[in-house]
Coordinates of C-alpha atoms and ligand atoms in Angstrom, one line a residue:
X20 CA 12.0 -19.4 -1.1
X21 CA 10.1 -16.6 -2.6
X22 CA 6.0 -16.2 -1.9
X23 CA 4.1 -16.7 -4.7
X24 CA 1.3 -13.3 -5.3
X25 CA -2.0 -13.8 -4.6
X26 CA -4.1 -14.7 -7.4
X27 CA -8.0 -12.8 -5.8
X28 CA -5.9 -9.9 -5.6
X29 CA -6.3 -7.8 -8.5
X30 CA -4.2 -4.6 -8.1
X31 CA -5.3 -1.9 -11.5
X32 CA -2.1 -0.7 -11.6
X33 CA 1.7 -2.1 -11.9
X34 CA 5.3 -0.6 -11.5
X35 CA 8.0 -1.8 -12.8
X36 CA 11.6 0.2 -11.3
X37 CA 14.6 0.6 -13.5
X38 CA 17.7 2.0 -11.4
X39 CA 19.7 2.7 -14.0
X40 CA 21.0 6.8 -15.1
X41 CA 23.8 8.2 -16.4
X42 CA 25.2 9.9 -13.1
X43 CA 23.4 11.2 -9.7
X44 CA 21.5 14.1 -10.0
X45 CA 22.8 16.2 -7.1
X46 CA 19.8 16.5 -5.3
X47 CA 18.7 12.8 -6.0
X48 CA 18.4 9.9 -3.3
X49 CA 16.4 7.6 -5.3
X50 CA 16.7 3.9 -5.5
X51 CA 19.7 4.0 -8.3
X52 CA 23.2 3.2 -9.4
X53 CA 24.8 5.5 -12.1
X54 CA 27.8 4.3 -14.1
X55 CA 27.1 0.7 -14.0
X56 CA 25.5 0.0 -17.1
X57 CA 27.1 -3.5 -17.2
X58 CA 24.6 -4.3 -14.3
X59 CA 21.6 -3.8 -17.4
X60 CA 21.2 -7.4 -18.5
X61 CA 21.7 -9.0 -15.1
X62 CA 18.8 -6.3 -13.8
X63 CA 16.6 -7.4 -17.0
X64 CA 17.5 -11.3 -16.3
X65 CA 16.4 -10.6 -12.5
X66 CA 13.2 -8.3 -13.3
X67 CA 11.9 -11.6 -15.2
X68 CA 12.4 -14.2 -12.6
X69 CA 10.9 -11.4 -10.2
X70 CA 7.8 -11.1 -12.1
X71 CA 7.8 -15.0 -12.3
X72 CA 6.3 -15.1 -9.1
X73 CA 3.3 -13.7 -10.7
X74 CA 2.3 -17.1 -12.2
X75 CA 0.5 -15.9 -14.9
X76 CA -0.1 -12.3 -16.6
X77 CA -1.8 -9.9 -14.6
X78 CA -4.6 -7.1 -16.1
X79 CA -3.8 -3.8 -15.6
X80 CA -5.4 -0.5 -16.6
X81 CA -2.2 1.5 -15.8
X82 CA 1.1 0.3 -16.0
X83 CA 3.7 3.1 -15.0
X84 CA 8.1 2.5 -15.8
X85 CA 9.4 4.6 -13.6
X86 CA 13.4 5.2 -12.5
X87 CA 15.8 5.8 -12.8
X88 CA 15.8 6.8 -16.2
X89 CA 14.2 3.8 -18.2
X90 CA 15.2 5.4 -21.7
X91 CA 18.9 5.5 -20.1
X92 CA 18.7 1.7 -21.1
X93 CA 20.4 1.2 -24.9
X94 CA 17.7 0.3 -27.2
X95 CA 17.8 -3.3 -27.4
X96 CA 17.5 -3.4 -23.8
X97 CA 15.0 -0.7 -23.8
X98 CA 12.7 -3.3 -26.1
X99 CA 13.1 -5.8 -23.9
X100 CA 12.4 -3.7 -20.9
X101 CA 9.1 -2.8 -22.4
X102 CA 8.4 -6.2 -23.6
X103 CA 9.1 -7.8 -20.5
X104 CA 6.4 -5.6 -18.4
X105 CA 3.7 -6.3 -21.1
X106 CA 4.5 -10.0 -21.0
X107 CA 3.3 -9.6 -17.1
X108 CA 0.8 -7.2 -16.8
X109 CA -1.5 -7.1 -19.7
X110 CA -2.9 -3.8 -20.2
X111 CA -7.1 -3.2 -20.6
X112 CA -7.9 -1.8 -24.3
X113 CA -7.2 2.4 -23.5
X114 CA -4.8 1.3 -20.4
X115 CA -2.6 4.1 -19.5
X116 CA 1.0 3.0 -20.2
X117 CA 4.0 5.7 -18.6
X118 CA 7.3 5.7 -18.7
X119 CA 9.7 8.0 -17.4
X120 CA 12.5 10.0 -19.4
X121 CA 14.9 12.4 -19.5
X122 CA 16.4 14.1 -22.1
X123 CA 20.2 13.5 -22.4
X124 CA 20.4 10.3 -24.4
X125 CA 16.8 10.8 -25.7
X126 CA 16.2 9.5 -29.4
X127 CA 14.5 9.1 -32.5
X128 CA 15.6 5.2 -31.7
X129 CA 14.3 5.1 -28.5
X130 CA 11.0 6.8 -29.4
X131 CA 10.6 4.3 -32.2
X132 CA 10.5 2.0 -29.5
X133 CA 8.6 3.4 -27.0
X134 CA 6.0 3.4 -29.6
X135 CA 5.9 0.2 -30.9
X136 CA 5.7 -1.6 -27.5
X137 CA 2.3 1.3 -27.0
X138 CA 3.2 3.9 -24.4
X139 CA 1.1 6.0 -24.2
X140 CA 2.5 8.6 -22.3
X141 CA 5.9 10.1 -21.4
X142 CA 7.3 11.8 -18.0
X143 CA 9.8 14.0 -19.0
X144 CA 12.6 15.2 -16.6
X145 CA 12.9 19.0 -17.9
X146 CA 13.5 20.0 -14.3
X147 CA 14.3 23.4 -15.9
X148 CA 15.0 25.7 -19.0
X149 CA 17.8 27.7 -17.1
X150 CA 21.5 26.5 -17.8
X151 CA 22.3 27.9 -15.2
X152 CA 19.6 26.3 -12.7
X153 CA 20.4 22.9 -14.5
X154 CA 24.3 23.3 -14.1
X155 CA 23.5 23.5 -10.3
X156 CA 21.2 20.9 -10.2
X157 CA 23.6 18.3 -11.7
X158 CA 21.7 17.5 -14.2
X159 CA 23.2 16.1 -17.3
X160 CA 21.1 18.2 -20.2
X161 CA 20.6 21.6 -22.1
X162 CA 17.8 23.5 -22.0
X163 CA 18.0 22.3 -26.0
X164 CA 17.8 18.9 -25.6
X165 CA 14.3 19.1 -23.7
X166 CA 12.5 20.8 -26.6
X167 CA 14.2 18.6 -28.8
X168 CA 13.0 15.4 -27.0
X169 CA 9.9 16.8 -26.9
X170 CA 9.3 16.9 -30.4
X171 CA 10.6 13.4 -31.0
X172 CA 8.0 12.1 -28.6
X173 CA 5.4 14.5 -29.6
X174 CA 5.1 12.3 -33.4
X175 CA 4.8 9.2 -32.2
X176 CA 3.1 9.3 -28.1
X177 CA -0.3 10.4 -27.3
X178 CA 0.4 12.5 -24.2
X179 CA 3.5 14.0 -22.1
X180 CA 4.5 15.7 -18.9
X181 CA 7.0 17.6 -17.7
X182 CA 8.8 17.3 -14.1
X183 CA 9.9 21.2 -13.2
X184 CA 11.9 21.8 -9.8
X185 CA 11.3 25.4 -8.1
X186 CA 13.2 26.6 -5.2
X187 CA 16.7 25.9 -5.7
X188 CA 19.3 28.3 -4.1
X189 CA 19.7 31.9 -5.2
X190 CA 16.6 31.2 -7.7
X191 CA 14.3 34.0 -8.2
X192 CA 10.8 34.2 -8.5
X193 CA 11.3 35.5 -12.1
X194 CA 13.4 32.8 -13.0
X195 CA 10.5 30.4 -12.1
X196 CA 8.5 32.4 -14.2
X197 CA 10.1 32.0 -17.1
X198 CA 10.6 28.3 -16.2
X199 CA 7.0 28.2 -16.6
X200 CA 6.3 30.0 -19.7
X201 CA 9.1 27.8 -21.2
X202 CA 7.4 24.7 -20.4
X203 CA 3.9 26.4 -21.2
X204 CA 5.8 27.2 -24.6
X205 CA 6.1 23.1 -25.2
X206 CA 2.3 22.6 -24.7
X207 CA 2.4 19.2 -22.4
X208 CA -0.2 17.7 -21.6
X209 CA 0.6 17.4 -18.0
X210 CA 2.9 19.0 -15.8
X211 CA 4.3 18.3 -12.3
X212 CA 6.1 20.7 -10.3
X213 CA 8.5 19.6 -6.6
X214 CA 9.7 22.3 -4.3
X215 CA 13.3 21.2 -4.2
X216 CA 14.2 19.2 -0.7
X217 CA 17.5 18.5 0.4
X218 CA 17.4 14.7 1.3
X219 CA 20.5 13.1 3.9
X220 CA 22.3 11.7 1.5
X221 CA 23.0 13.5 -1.0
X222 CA 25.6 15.7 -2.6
X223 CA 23.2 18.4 -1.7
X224 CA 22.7 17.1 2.0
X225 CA 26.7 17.4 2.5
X226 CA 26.7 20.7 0.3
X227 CA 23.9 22.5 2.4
X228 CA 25.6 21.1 6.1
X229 CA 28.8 22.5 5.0
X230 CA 27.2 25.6 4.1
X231 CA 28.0 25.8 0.6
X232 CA 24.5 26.0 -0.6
X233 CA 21.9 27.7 1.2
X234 CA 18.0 27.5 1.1
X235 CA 15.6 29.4 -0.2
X236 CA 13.7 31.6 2.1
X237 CA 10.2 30.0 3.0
X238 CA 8.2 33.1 1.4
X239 CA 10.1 33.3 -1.7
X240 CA 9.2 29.3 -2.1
X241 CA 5.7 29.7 -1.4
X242 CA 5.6 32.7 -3.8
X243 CA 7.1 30.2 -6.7
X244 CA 4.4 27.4 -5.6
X245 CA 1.9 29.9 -6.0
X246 CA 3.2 31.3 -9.5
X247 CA 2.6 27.5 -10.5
X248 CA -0.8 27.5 -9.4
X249 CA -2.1 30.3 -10.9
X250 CA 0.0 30.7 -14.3
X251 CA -0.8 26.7 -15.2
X252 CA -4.4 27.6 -13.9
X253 CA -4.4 30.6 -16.4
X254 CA -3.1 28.4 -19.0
X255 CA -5.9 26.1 -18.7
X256 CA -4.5 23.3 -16.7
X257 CA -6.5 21.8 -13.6
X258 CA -4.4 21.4 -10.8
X259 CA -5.9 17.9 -9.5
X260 CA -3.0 16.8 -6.9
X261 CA -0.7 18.9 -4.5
X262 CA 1.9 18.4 -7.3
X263 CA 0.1 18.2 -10.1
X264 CA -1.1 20.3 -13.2
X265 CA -3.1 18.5 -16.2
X266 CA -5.2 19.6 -19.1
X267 CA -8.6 18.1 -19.5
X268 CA -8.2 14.5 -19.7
X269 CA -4.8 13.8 -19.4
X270 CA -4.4 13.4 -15.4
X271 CA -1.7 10.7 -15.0
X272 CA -4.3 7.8 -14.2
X273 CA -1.6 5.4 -12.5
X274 CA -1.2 7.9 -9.7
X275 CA -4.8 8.8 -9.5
X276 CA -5.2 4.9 -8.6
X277 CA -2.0 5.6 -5.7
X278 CA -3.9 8.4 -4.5
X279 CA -7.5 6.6 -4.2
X280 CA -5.3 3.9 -1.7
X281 CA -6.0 1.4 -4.2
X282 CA -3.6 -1.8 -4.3
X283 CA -0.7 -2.1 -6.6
X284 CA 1.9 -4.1 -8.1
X285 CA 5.4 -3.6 -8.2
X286 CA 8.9 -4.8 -9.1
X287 CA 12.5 -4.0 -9.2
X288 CA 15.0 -2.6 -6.4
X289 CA 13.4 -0.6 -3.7
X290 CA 9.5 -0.8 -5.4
X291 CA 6.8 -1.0 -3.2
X292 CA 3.8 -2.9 -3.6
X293 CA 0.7 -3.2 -1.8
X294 CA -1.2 -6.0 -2.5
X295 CA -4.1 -8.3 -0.4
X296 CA -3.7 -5.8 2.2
X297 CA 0.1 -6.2 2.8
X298 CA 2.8 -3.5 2.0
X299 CA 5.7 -4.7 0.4
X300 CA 9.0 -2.8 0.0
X301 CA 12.0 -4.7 -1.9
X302 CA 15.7 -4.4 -1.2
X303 CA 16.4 -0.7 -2.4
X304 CA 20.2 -1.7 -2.9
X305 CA 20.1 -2.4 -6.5
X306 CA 23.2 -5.1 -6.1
X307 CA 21.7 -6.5 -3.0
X308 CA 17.8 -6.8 -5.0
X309 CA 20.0 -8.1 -7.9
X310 CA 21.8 -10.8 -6.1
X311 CA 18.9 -11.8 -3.9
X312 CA 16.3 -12.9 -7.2
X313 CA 19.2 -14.4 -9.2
X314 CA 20.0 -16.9 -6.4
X315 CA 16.1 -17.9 -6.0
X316 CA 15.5 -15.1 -3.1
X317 CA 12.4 -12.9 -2.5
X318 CA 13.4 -9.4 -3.4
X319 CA 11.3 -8.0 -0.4
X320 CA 13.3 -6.6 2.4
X321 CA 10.6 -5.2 4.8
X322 CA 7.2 -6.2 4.5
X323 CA 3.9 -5.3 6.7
X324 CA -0.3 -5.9 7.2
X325 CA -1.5 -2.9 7.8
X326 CA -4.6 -2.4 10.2
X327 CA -7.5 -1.8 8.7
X328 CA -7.7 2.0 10.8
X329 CA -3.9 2.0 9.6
X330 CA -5.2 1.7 6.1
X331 CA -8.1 4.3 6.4
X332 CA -5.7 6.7 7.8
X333 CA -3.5 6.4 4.7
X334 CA -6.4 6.6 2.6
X335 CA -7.6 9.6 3.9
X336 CA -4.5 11.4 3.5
X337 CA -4.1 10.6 0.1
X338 CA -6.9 11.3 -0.8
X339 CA -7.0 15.1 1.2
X340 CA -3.9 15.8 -1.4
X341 CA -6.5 15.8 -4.0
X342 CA -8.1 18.8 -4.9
X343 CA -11.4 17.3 -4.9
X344 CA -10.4 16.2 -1.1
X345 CA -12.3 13.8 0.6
X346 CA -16.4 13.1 0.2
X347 CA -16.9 12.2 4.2
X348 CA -19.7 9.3 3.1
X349 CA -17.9 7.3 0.2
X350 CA -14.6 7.4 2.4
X351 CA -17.1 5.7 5.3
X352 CA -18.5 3.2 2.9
X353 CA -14.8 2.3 1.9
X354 CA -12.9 2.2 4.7
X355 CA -15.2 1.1 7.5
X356 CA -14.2 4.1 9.2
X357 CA -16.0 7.5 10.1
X358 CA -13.5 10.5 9.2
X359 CA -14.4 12.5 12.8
X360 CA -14.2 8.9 14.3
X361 CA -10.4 9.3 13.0
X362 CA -9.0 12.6 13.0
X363 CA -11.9 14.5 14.1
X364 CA -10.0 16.7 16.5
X365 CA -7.3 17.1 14.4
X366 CA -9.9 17.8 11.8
X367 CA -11.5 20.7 13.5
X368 CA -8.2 22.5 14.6
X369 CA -7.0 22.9 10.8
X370 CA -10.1 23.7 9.4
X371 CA -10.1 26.6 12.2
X372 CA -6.4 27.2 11.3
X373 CA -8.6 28.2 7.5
X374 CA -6.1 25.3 6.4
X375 CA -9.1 23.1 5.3
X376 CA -12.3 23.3 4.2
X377 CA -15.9 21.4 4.0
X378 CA -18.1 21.9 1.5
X379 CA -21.2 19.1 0.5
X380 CA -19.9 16.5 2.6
X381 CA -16.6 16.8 1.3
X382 CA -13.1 17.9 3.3
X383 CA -10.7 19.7 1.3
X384 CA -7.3 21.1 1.0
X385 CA -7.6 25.2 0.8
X386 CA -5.4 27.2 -0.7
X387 CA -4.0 28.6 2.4
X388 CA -3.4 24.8 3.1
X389 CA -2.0 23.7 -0.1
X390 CA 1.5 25.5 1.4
X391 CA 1.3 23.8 4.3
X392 CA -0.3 20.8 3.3
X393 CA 3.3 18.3 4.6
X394 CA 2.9 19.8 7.8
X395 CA -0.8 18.2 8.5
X396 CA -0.9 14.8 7.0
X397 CA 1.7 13.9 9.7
X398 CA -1.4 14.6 12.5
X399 CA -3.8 12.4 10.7
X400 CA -1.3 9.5 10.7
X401 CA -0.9 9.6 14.2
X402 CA -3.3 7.4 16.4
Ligands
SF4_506 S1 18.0 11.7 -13.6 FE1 16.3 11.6 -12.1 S2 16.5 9.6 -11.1 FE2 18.4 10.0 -12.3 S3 19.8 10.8 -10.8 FE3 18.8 12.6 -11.8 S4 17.0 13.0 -10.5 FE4 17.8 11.0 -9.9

């Protein structure tokens, strides 16, 4: 028997999953099965009876299609992707509506689409501009096909972004550069930028342990996050998240309401909601998620309540990746909790360390601790 969703909860922002690319990235370990396109209708059949359990349409100000690659779907399927997650989640007049791409495959057809079901903004997978660097990441584009599917998605969508991966072995700090300027050269609206990690797992994982790829040295990665900061800074985007680069008004909104701990929908294999207090994660095996809502079964495979010091904990750490941090007196009006009452300890050794800073009531990530910033949340989320 599946659990129906609450109807006082009233989550702002939805995701909907799609676990579908043409191959594995070599780096990737996200919740996906490549070279089973066959699976497509089955997954759109199942996605429906998932968001069944809704009851009724939910309002959403951001609704976020995320993957996967969702334009990997053909068109037809594509459209009814699209018009399947409006069906559920009906998006407030100006609602932020994402969806994630990537540029092998990309087309006019698709676009067409994307349009006419109103995104509003694309994620682009660039990743890079260097052959070379793309070669070794397994990915499954040219350095061509990313300005070309930006210009088909330029006429008909208000806003893009582009995903760029530093760090990847034997890159040079150069090479970034120009990675940069080639993405400045496309004038998105947004960009995001991931030092790259190997995860267990991965083609990469086995590659690294077997010590035929090697990682960057630690300097020559910070150096590359730092070129980010200050030549998207320089080029008059506000870097407003850890990861994240955006020109005036066009921060992606659907994270924004992540980072603010507010709750969330979500559906497909492996999506995590968070909803009436309770964090729901569904089956991340595609087949398993698929066969468990076609024969009537919740999709959730590990569920939790978090405490409500839990809860504050999280919401203090996302909010710290921020740039504007943390203002110590909303956070107490919102989560019950006093931040010293928390963390203060912990608080007080990093900003010592010159790792972070207060300023008006508010704690925030420096610069210093923007490099270092994975290496503290795990302290606040300890009890
Ligand atoms: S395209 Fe993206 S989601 Fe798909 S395998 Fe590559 S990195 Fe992973």
């Amino acid at each position: 028997m599946t659990t129906a969703i609450p109807h006082h909860s009233a989550p702002r922002a939805a995701y909907i999953h799609v676990p579908f690319c043409a191959h594995r990235c070599g780096y990737c370990n996200f919740t996906l099965i490549a070279g089973r396109d066959d699976l497509i209708a089955a997954y759109l059949d199942a996605l429906e009876l998932e968001l069944a359990r809704l009851d009724e349409p939910r309002p959403v100000e951001t609704l976020f299609i995320g993957g996967g690659t969702p334009t990997h779907l053909p068109p037809a399927q594509l459209a009814r992707l699209l018009a399947i997650g409006r069906r559920w989640f009906s998006l407030a007049d100006g609602g932020e509506f994402s969806i994630e791409a990537n540029p092998f495959g990309f087309d006019a057809d698709r676009v067409k689409i994307l349009a006419d079901y109103g995104i509003t903004r694309l994620s682009l997978g660039a990743q890079s501009f260097d052959a070379g660097k793309l070669k070794l990441l397994e990915r499954d584009h040219s350095p061509a096909e990313i300005a070309r599917s930006v210009e088909l998605a330029r006429c008909r969508l208000s806003s893009f972004s582009l995903d760029l991966i530093f760090g990847t072995p034997g890159e040079t700090l150069e090479a970034w550069r120009r990675d940069l300027a080639s993405a400045l050269e496309l004038t998105p609206d947004h960009i995001s930028t991931y030092g790259l990690t190997f995860e267990r797992g991965t083609t990469f994982w086995s590659r690294l342990t077997h010590g035929q790829l090697t990682r960057l040295d630690e300097e020559l990665e910070r150096a590359m996050y730092a070129a980010a900061i200050d030549g998207l800074g320089a080029a008059g985007f506000e870097h407003y998240e850890v990861s994240n680069f955006a020109r005036p008004g066009h921060r992606c909104r659907h994270n924004e309401i992540y980072w603010a701990a507010e709750e969330y929908h979500a559906a497909g294999p492996g999506a995590a909601r968070y909803i009436a207090g309770r964090r729901e994660v569904n089956h991340r095996s595609a087949t398993s998620w698929l066969k468990r809502v076609l024969a009537g079964e919740s999709p959730v495979a590990e569920s939790e309540t978090l405490s409500s010091e839990d809860r504050a904990r999280e919401a203090l750490v996302l909010g710290l990746r921020r740039m504007e941090g943390v203002d110590r007196r909303e956070f107490a009006a919102r989560s019950g909790f006093e931040v010293d009452a928390l963390v203060g300890r912990e608080l007080a050794r990093f900003v010592e360390l010159g790792l972070l800073y207060e300023h008006g009531g508010r704690v925030r990530l420096s610069r210093e601790g923007l490099f270092v910033s994975d290496a503290i949340w795990p302290a606040f989320l300890r009890r």
